[in-house]
Each structure stands twice: as structure tokens, then as C-alpha cells.
Amino acid sequence: MQIFSKVLRDTDVHVRFSFPTHCLEHLDFAGNNYVDLYVKDGCGELRVIRCLKRNGVYDKPVLSMGWLKFVADYGLRVGDKVVLHREDDQNLGSQAN
């Protein structure tokens, strides 16, 4: 199931990746302000990328730890499109890819 897609901006590629607040309904933070997402890339490699809820007026989520390495490893650039899908795996639980 596709959760959202986004064309990357400068901040997404060099600092952190933010995405719409409505996507929070697909993530289980279990009372924390972060959750580690198990992300399967196009080659099937599993990576862990941390998703944080920012403090403030609204809880806009951002991908932080692990995101910039993912960007560097795949040579992502401003203007590239990222699509986040949710996949339920019986061994790993829910994951994004």
C-alpha cells in the first residue's frame, strides 16, 4: 500500500526528510517520539531509518538517523522522487519500502 510520494528538495537531500503528518497513522510510535523503520530498498536490502515526530505545534514526522546514508548510497538528488509503501511481513512486522 502506498503511503505517500515526494519529489526531493534540498533539505530532504542534505539535512532530513520530512513528510506529511497524515502518514503518522501508519506508524506505531508506542508512546515514544521516534520509531525505527525497516526499509527495504529496490534490491531487497533491509535498512533501518529512524522516524522522529518533531516537537512543536504539530508532530510533522522526519526521517533522521540512517536517511542521509541512504541518500548517499543511492546517489539521490534534488528532483528525484521517493515513494513510501507499507508492507506487512510475518517475520519482521510492518515495514516501509
JSON list of N, CA and C in Angstrom, two decimals, residues 38-48 70 74 87 89 92 95-97:
[
{"chain": "A", "resi": 38, "resn": "TYR", "atom": "N", "xyz": [11.97, -0.24, 9.23]},
{"chain": "A", "resi": 38, "resn": "TYR", "atom": "CA", "xyz": [12.75, -1.22, 8.49]},
{"chain": "A", "resi": 38, "resn": "TYR", "atom": "C", "xyz": [12.40, -1.01, 7.03]},
{"chain": "A", "resi": 39, "resn": "VAL", "atom": "N", "xyz": [13.36, -0.47, 6.29]},
{"chain": "A", "resi": 39, "resn": "VAL", "atom": "CA", "xyz": [13.13, -0.04, 4.92]},
{"chain": "A", "resi": 39, "resn": "VAL", "atom": "C", "xyz": [13.82, -1.01, 3.97]},
{"chain": "A", "resi": 40, "resn": "LYS", "atom": "N", "xyz": [13.04, -1.56, 3.05]},
{"chain": "A", "resi": 40, "resn": "LYS", "atom": "CA", "xyz": [13.59, -2.47, 2.05]},
{"chain": "A", "resi": 40, "resn": "LYS", "atom": "C", "xyz": [13.78, -1.66, 0.77]},
{"chain": "A", "resi": 41, "resn": "ASP", "atom": "N", "xyz": [15.02, -1.63, 0.28]},
{"chain": "A", "resi": 41, "resn": "ASP", "atom": "CA", "xyz": [15.29, -0.87, -0.94]},
{"chain": "A", "resi": 41, "resn": "ASP", "atom": "C", "xyz": [14.91, -1.69, -2.17]},
{"chain": "A", "resi": 42, "resn": "GLY", "atom": "N", "xyz": [15.11, -1.12, -3.33]},
{"chain": "A", "resi": 42, "resn": "GLY", "atom": "CA", "xyz": [14.75, -1.76, -4.59]},
{"chain": "A", "resi": 42, "resn": "GLY", "atom": "C", "xyz": [15.46, -3.08, -4.84]},
{"chain": "A", "resi": 43, "resn": "CYS", "atom": "N", "xyz": [16.58, -3.31, -4.18]},
{"chain": "A", "resi": 43, "resn": "CYS", "atom": "CA", "xyz": [17.34, -4.56, -4.33]},
{"chain": "A", "resi": 43, "resn": "CYS", "atom": "C", "xyz": [16.98, -5.58, -3.26]},
{"chain": "A", "resi": 44, "resn": "GLY", "atom": "N", "xyz": [16.06, -5.21, -2.37]},
{"chain": "A", "resi": 44, "resn": "GLY", "atom": "CA", "xyz": [15.66, -6.11, -1.30]},
{"chain": "A", "resi": 44, "resn": "GLY", "atom": "C", "xyz": [16.51, -6.00, -0.05]},
{"chain": "A", "resi": 45, "resn": "GLU", "atom": "N", "xyz": [17.50, -5.09, -0.03]},
{"chain": "A", "resi": 45, "resn": "GLU", "atom": "CA", "xyz": [18.34, -4.90, 1.15]},
{"chain": "A", "resi": 45, "resn": "GLU", "atom": "C", "xyz": [17.54, -4.18, 2.23]},
{"chain": "A", "resi": 46, "resn": "LEU", "atom": "N", "xyz": [17.64, -4.67, 3.45]},
{"chain": "A", "resi": 46, "resn": "LEU", "atom": "CA", "xyz": [16.91, -4.10, 4.57]},
{"chain": "A", "resi": 46, "resn": "LEU", "atom": "C", "xyz": [17.79, -3.09, 5.31]},
{"chain": "A", "resi": 47, "resn": "ARG", "atom": "N", "xyz": [17.26, -1.90, 5.54]},
{"chain": "A", "resi": 47, "resn": "ARG", "atom": "CA", "xyz": [17.96, -0.84, 6.25]},
{"chain": "A", "resi": 47, "resn": "ARG", "atom": "C", "xyz": [17.05, -0.35, 7.38]},
{"chain": "A", "resi": 48, "resn": "VAL", "atom": "N", "xyz": [17.68, 0.27, 8.37]},
{"chain": "A", "resi": 48, "resn": "VAL", "atom": "CA", "xyz": [16.92, 0.88, 9.46]},
{"chain": "A", "resi": 48, "resn": "VAL", "atom": "C", "xyz": [17.09, 2.39, 9.36]},
{"chain": "A", "resi": 70, "resn": "PHE", "atom": "N", "xyz": [21.40, 6.60, 3.36]},
{"chain": "A", "resi": 70, "resn": "PHE", "atom": "CA", "xyz": [20.57, 6.07, 2.28]},
{"chain": "A", "resi": 70, "resn": "PHE", "atom": "C", "xyz": [20.67, 6.97, 1.05]},
{"chain": "A", "resi": 74, "resn": "TYR", "atom": "N", "xyz": [22.59, 5.75, -2.56]},
{"chain": "A", "resi": 74, "resn": "TYR", "atom": "CA", "xyz": [21.83, 5.64, -3.80]},
{"chain": "A", "resi": 74, "resn": "TYR", "atom": "C", "xyz": [21.96, 6.86, -4.70]},
{"chain": "A", "resi": 87, "resn": "GLU", "atom": "N", "xyz": [4.41, -2.47, 3.85]},
{"chain": "A", "resi": 87, "resn": "GLU", "atom": "CA", "xyz": [4.32, -3.89, 3.54]},
{"chain": "A", "resi": 87, "resn": "GLU", "atom": "C", "xyz": [4.30, -4.64, 4.86]},
{"chain": "A", "resi": 89, "resn": "ASP", "atom": "N", "xyz": [5.07, -7.90, 6.86]},
{"chain": "A", "resi": 89, "resn": "ASP", "atom": "CA", "xyz": [5.94, -9.08, 6.75]},
{"chain": "A", "resi": 89, "resn": "ASP", "atom": "C", "xyz": [5.72, -9.91, 8.01]},
{"chain": "A", "resi": 92, "resn": "LEU", "atom": "N", "xyz": [9.05, -9.80, 10.13]},
{"chain": "A", "resi": 92, "resn": "LEU", "atom": "CA", "xyz": [9.54, -8.51, 10.61]},
{"chain": "A", "resi": 92, "resn": "LEU", "atom": "C", "xyz": [8.45, -7.59, 11.11]},
{"chain": "A", "resi": 95, "resn": "GLN", "atom": "N", "xyz": [6.78, -2.89, 7.57]},
{"chain": "A", "resi": 95, "resn": "GLN", "atom": "CA", "xyz": [8.00, -2.23, 7.14]},
{"chain": "A", "resi": 95, "resn": "GLN", "atom": "C", "xyz": [7.67, -1.29, 5.99]},
{"chain": "A", "resi": 96, "resn": "ALA", "atom": "N", "xyz": [8.58, -0.41, 5.72]},
{"chain": "A", "resi": 96, "resn": "ALA", "atom": "CA", "xyz": [8.41, 0.52, 4.60]},
{"chain": "A", "resi": 96, "resn": "ALA", "atom": "C", "xyz": [9.38, 0.13, 3.51]},
{"chain": "A", "resi": 97, "resn": "ASN", "atom": "N", "xyz": [9.01, 0.41, 2.26]},
{"chain": "A", "resi": 97, "resn": "ASN", "atom": "CA", "xyz": [9.94, 0.17, 1.17]},
{"chain": "A", "resi": 97, "resn": "ASN", "atom": "C", "xyz": [9.67, 1.14, 0.05]}
]
